[in-house]
Amino acid sequence: MAVDFTLAKVRAQANFGDLAPHLPDDWAVWGSDETGWPAAPGDPATHLAGWRARTAALGNFHAVLGFCAGAALAGALAGPDRRLVLFDPVDVDARTIAGHYAAAVRRMGAEPGAEPGADADDLAERYAVVARKTLGEQGVPDSIAADLCARVAANLRYLAMGRAAGLGGLAPDLVVLSRDHELPPVLQGRPQLRLDVPQENLLADPAAARAAVGA
């Protein structure tokens, strides 16, 4: 099982779909579920509990992989009996969520005005106000604006779930780092492997797939 924000297809960045072809033949069964991210407002811990229950019904799996902000979510699924491998893990905090919100607003040509501690649902609402106004003035159909707002809201709630899960207490079997990624202090001392590739190419590197399966 691999955890990443699959709705972010516009990123010029390799994802677990790029890692899959490099897995051993008996591992190369691949499917994705893009409907699991929280679409509605709510408490992140409640979203996380529902998400864990949903993924528990997917069947047996032997390893859990997590990328970037998905690292803590991968850890929430792994348990003691599954191999846990984290790729460029990020310890999500309020600043991480606020930073994603600010970047999304600035892409609309506006300046963010939210308090640093605002929760994901509040930030999603604030973004929707800015986006609908800006896109409406540009003549963009409301259906497209609604889709964009939904993606940003899902991303913010995904990050909030990652914050609720946290990296603290995780004992990954391996942490795989790209060339310049800094290891979160909470994971200091865990086994690690640094690959000489930029982050955008990390999951496409065959060595990342070998690390995933312990080869």
CSV table of C-alpha atoms in Angstrom, one decimal:
chain,number,residue,atom,x,y,z
A,1,MET,CA,0.0,0.0,0.0
A,2,ALA,CA,1.3,3.4,-0.9
A,3,VAL,CA,0.1,6.8,0.4
A,4,ASP,CA,0.4,10.0,-1.6
A,5,PHE,CA,-1.9,12.8,-2.6
A,6,THR,CA,-3.0,11.4,-5.9
A,7,LEU,CA,-5.2,14.3,-6.8
A,8,ALA,CA,-2.2,16.5,-7.3
A,9,LYS,CA,-1.6,15.3,-10.9
A,10,VAL,CA,-0.4,18.7,-12.0
A,11,ARG,CA,2.9,18.4,-10.0
A,12,ALA,CA,5.9,17.8,-12.2
A,13,GLN,CA,6.9,15.1,-9.8
A,14,ALA,CA,7.2,11.3,-9.9
A,15,ASN,CA,4.6,9.4,-7.8
A,16,PHE,CA,4.0,5.8,-6.8
A,17,GLY,CA,2.6,5.0,-10.2
A,18,ASP,CA,6.2,5.6,-11.5
A,19,LEU,CA,7.6,3.4,-8.8
A,20,ALA,CA,5.3,0.4,-9.5
A,21,PRO,CA,6.9,-0.8,-12.8
A,22,HIS,CA,10.2,-1.2,-11.0
A,23,LEU,CA,8.8,-3.6,-8.4
A,24,PRO,CA,9.5,-7.3,-8.6
A,25,ASP,CA,7.0,-9.2,-10.9
A,26,ASP,CA,5.1,-10.7,-8.0
A,27,TRP,CA,4.5,-7.2,-6.5
A,28,ALA,CA,3.5,-5.5,-9.7
A,29,VAL,CA,-0.2,-5.4,-9.2
A,30,TRP,CA,-1.3,-1.8,-9.1
A,31,GLY,CA,-4.5,0.0,-8.5
A,32,SER,CA,-5.4,3.4,-7.1
A,33,ASP,CA,-8.2,4.9,-5.1
A,34,GLU,CA,-8.7,8.6,-5.5
A,35,THR,CA,-12.0,8.8,-3.6
A,36,GLY,CA,-10.6,8.4,-0.1
A,37,TRP,CA,-9.5,11.9,0.7
A,38,PRO,CA,-11.9,13.9,2.9
A,39,ALA,CA,-14.4,15.8,0.8
A,40,ALA,CA,-16.5,17.3,3.6
A,41,PRO,CA,-15.6,19.5,6.5
A,42,GLY,CA,-14.9,17.8,9.8
A,43,ASP,CA,-12.5,17.0,12.6
A,44,PRO,CA,-9.1,15.7,11.2
A,45,ALA,CA,-8.9,12.9,13.8
A,46,THR,CA,-12.4,11.7,12.8
A,47,HIS,CA,-11.5,11.8,9.2
A,48,LEU,CA,-8.4,9.8,10.0
A,49,ALA,CA,-10.3,7.2,11.9
A,50,GLY,CA,-12.7,6.7,9.0
A,51,TRP,CA,-9.9,6.6,6.5
A,52,ARG,CA,-8.1,3.9,8.5
A,53,ALA,CA,-11.3,1.9,8.6
A,54,ARG,CA,-11.8,2.3,4.9
A,55,THR,CA,-8.3,1.2,4.0
A,56,ALA,CA,-8.5,-1.8,6.4
A,57,ALA,CA,-11.1,-3.3,4.1
A,58,LEU,CA,-8.7,-3.3,1.1
A,59,GLY,CA,-7.3,-6.6,1.9
A,60,ASN,CA,-3.9,-8.0,3.0
A,61,PHE,CA,-0.7,-6.1,2.3
A,62,HIS,CA,2.9,-6.7,3.5
A,63,ALA,CA,4.4,-3.2,3.1
A,64,VAL,CA,3.2,0.3,3.5
A,65,LEU,CA,5.0,3.2,1.6
A,66,GLY,CA,4.5,6.9,2.3
A,67,PHE,CA,5.7,9.9,0.4
A,68,CYS,CA,6.1,13.4,1.7
A,69,ALA,CA,3.1,14.4,3.9
A,70,GLY,CA,1.7,10.9,3.4
A,71,ALA,CA,4.4,9.5,5.6
A,72,ALA,CA,2.5,9.9,8.8
A,73,LEU,CA,-0.6,8.4,7.2
A,74,ALA,CA,1.4,5.4,6.0
A,75,GLY,CA,2.6,5.0,9.6
A,76,ALA,CA,-1.0,5.0,10.8
A,77,LEU,CA,-1.7,2.0,8.6
A,78,ALA,CA,1.4,0.0,9.0
A,79,GLY,CA,1.1,-1.5,12.5
A,80,PRO,CA,3.8,-3.8,13.9
A,81,ASP,CA,3.7,-6.5,11.3
A,82,ARG,CA,4.1,-4.6,8.0
A,83,ARG,CA,7.2,-3.2,6.5
A,84,LEU,CA,7.1,0.7,6.6
A,85,VAL,CA,9.2,2.7,4.2
A,86,LEU,CA,9.0,6.5,4.1
A,87,PHE,CA,10.2,8.6,1.1
A,88,ASP,CA,11.2,12.2,1.8
A,89,PRO,CA,8.9,12.3,4.9
A,90,VAL,CA,7.5,15.7,6.0
A,91,ASP,CA,6.4,16.3,9.6
A,92,VAL,CA,3.2,18.2,8.9
A,93,ASP,CA,2.4,21.1,11.3
A,94,ALA,CA,0.2,24.2,11.2
A,95,ARG,CA,2.8,26.1,9.1
A,96,THR,CA,2.8,23.3,6.5
A,97,ILE,CA,-0.9,23.6,6.1
A,98,ALA,CA,-0.8,27.5,6.1
A,99,GLY,CA,2.0,27.4,3.5
A,100,HIS,CA,-0.1,25.2,1.1
A,101,TYR,CA,-3.0,27.5,1.5
A,102,ALA,CA,-0.9,30.6,0.9
A,103,ALA,CA,0.6,29.1,-2.2
A,104,ALA,CA,-2.8,28.3,-3.6
A,105,VAL,CA,-4.1,31.8,-3.0
A,106,ARG,CA,-1.1,33.4,-4.5
A,107,ARG,CA,-1.6,31.3,-7.7
A,108,MET,CA,-4.9,33.2,-7.9
A,109,GLY,CA,-3.0,36.5,-7.9
A,110,ALA,CA,-4.1,37.3,-4.3
A,111,GLU,CA,-2.5,37.6,-0.9
A,112,PRO,CA,-3.5,35.2,1.9
A,113,GLY,CA,-5.0,36.9,4.9
A,114,ALA,CA,-5.7,34.0,7.2
A,115,GLU,CA,-4.3,33.6,10.7
A,116,PRO,CA,-1.5,31.1,10.9
A,117,GLY,CA,-3.5,28.8,13.2
A,118,ALA,CA,-6.6,28.6,11.1
A,119,ASP,CA,-7.9,25.1,10.5
A,120,ALA,CA,-8.1,23.3,7.2
A,121,ASP,CA,-11.8,23.8,6.8
A,122,ASP,CA,-11.6,27.6,7.4
A,123,LEU,CA,-8.7,27.9,5.0
A,124,ALA,CA,-10.6,25.9,2.3
A,125,GLU,CA,-13.6,28.3,2.7
A,126,ARG,CA,-11.3,31.3,2.4
A,127,TYR,CA,-9.6,29.9,-0.7
A,128,ALA,CA,-13.0,29.2,-2.3
A,129,VAL,CA,-14.0,32.9,-1.8
A,130,VAL,CA,-10.9,34.1,-3.5
A,131,ALA,CA,-10.9,31.5,-6.3
A,132,ARG,CA,-14.6,31.9,-7.2
A,133,LYS,CA,-14.2,35.7,-7.4
A,134,THR,CA,-11.0,35.6,-9.4
A,135,LEU,CA,-12.1,32.9,-11.8
A,136,GLY,CA,-15.6,34.4,-12.2
A,137,GLU,CA,-14.0,37.7,-13.3
A,138,GLN,CA,-12.0,35.7,-15.9
A,139,GLY,CA,-15.1,34.0,-17.2
A,140,VAL,CA,-14.1,30.6,-16.0
A,141,PRO,CA,-17.1,28.2,-15.8
A,142,ASP,CA,-18.3,27.7,-12.2
A,143,SER,CA,-18.0,23.9,-12.6
A,144,ILE,CA,-14.2,24.3,-13.2
A,145,ALA,CA,-13.9,26.7,-10.2
A,146,ALA,CA,-15.8,24.2,-8.1
A,147,ASP,CA,-13.5,21.3,-9.1
A,148,LEU,CA,-10.4,23.4,-8.3
A,149,CYS,CA,-11.8,24.5,-4.9
A,150,ALA,CA,-12.6,20.8,-4.1
A,151,ARG,CA,-9.0,19.8,-4.9
A,152,VAL,CA,-7.5,22.5,-2.8
A,153,ALA,CA,-9.9,21.6,0.1
A,154,ALA,CA,-9.1,17.9,-0.2
A,155,ASN,CA,-5.4,18.7,-0.1
A,156,LEU,CA,-5.7,20.9,3.0
A,157,ARG,CA,-7.8,18.2,4.8
A,158,TYR,CA,-5.3,15.5,3.7
A,159,LEU,CA,-2.5,17.6,5.3
A,160,ALA,CA,-4.7,18.0,8.4
A,161,MET,CA,-5.1,14.2,8.6
A,162,GLY,CA,-1.3,13.9,8.3
A,163,ARG,CA,-0.9,16.4,11.2
A,164,ALA,CA,-3.3,14.4,13.3
A,165,ALA,CA,-1.5,11.2,12.6
A,166,GLY,CA,2.0,12.6,13.2
A,167,LEU,CA,5.4,11.1,12.7
A,168,GLY,CA,6.1,10.9,16.4
A,169,GLY,CA,6.5,7.3,17.6
A,170,LEU,CA,6.9,5.8,14.2
A,171,ALA,CA,9.7,3.2,13.7
A,172,PRO,CA,10.0,2.9,9.9
A,173,ASP,CA,12.1,0.1,8.6
A,174,LEU,CA,13.7,2.5,6.2
A,175,VAL,CA,13.6,6.2,5.3
A,176,VAL,CA,14.6,7.0,1.7
A,177,LEU,CA,15.8,10.5,1.1
A,178,SER,CA,16.3,12.4,-2.1
A,179,ARG,CA,19.5,14.5,-2.6
A,180,ASP,CA,18.5,17.6,-0.7
A,181,HIS,CA,15.7,16.5,1.6
A,182,GLU,CA,16.2,17.1,5.3
A,183,LEU,CA,15.3,14.2,7.6
A,184,PRO,CA,12.7,15.3,10.2
A,185,PRO,CA,14.3,15.4,13.6
A,186,VAL,CA,11.7,13.0,15.0
A,187,LEU,CA,13.1,10.3,12.7
A,188,GLN,CA,16.7,10.8,13.6
A,189,GLY,CA,18.4,7.5,14.2
A,190,ARG,CA,16.1,5.4,12.0
A,191,PRO,CA,17.7,3.5,9.1
A,192,GLN,CA,18.0,5.6,6.1
A,193,LEU,CA,19.2,5.6,2.5
A,194,ARG,CA,20.0,8.7,0.5
A,195,LEU,CA,19.7,8.6,-3.3
A,196,ASP,CA,21.5,11.1,-5.5
A,197,VAL,CA,18.4,12.2,-7.3
A,198,PRO,CA,16.2,15.4,-6.9
A,199,GLN,CA,12.9,14.9,-5.1
A,200,GLU,CA,10.8,15.2,-8.3
A,201,ASN,CA,12.6,12.0,-9.6
A,202,LEU,CA,12.8,10.1,-6.3
A,203,LEU,CA,9.9,7.7,-6.8
A,204,ALA,CA,10.8,7.0,-10.4
A,205,ASP,CA,14.3,5.8,-9.5
A,206,PRO,CA,14.6,2.0,-9.7
A,207,ALA,CA,16.6,2.1,-6.4
A,208,ALA,CA,13.5,3.5,-4.7
A,209,ALA,CA,11.5,0.4,-5.7
A,210,ARG,CA,14.3,-1.9,-4.5
A,211,ALA,CA,14.3,-0.1,-1.2
A,212,ALA,CA,10.6,-0.5,-0.9
A,213,VAL,CA,10.8,-4.3,-0.9
A,214,GLY,CA,14.1,-4.5,0.9
A,215,ALA,CA,16.1,-5.8,-2.0
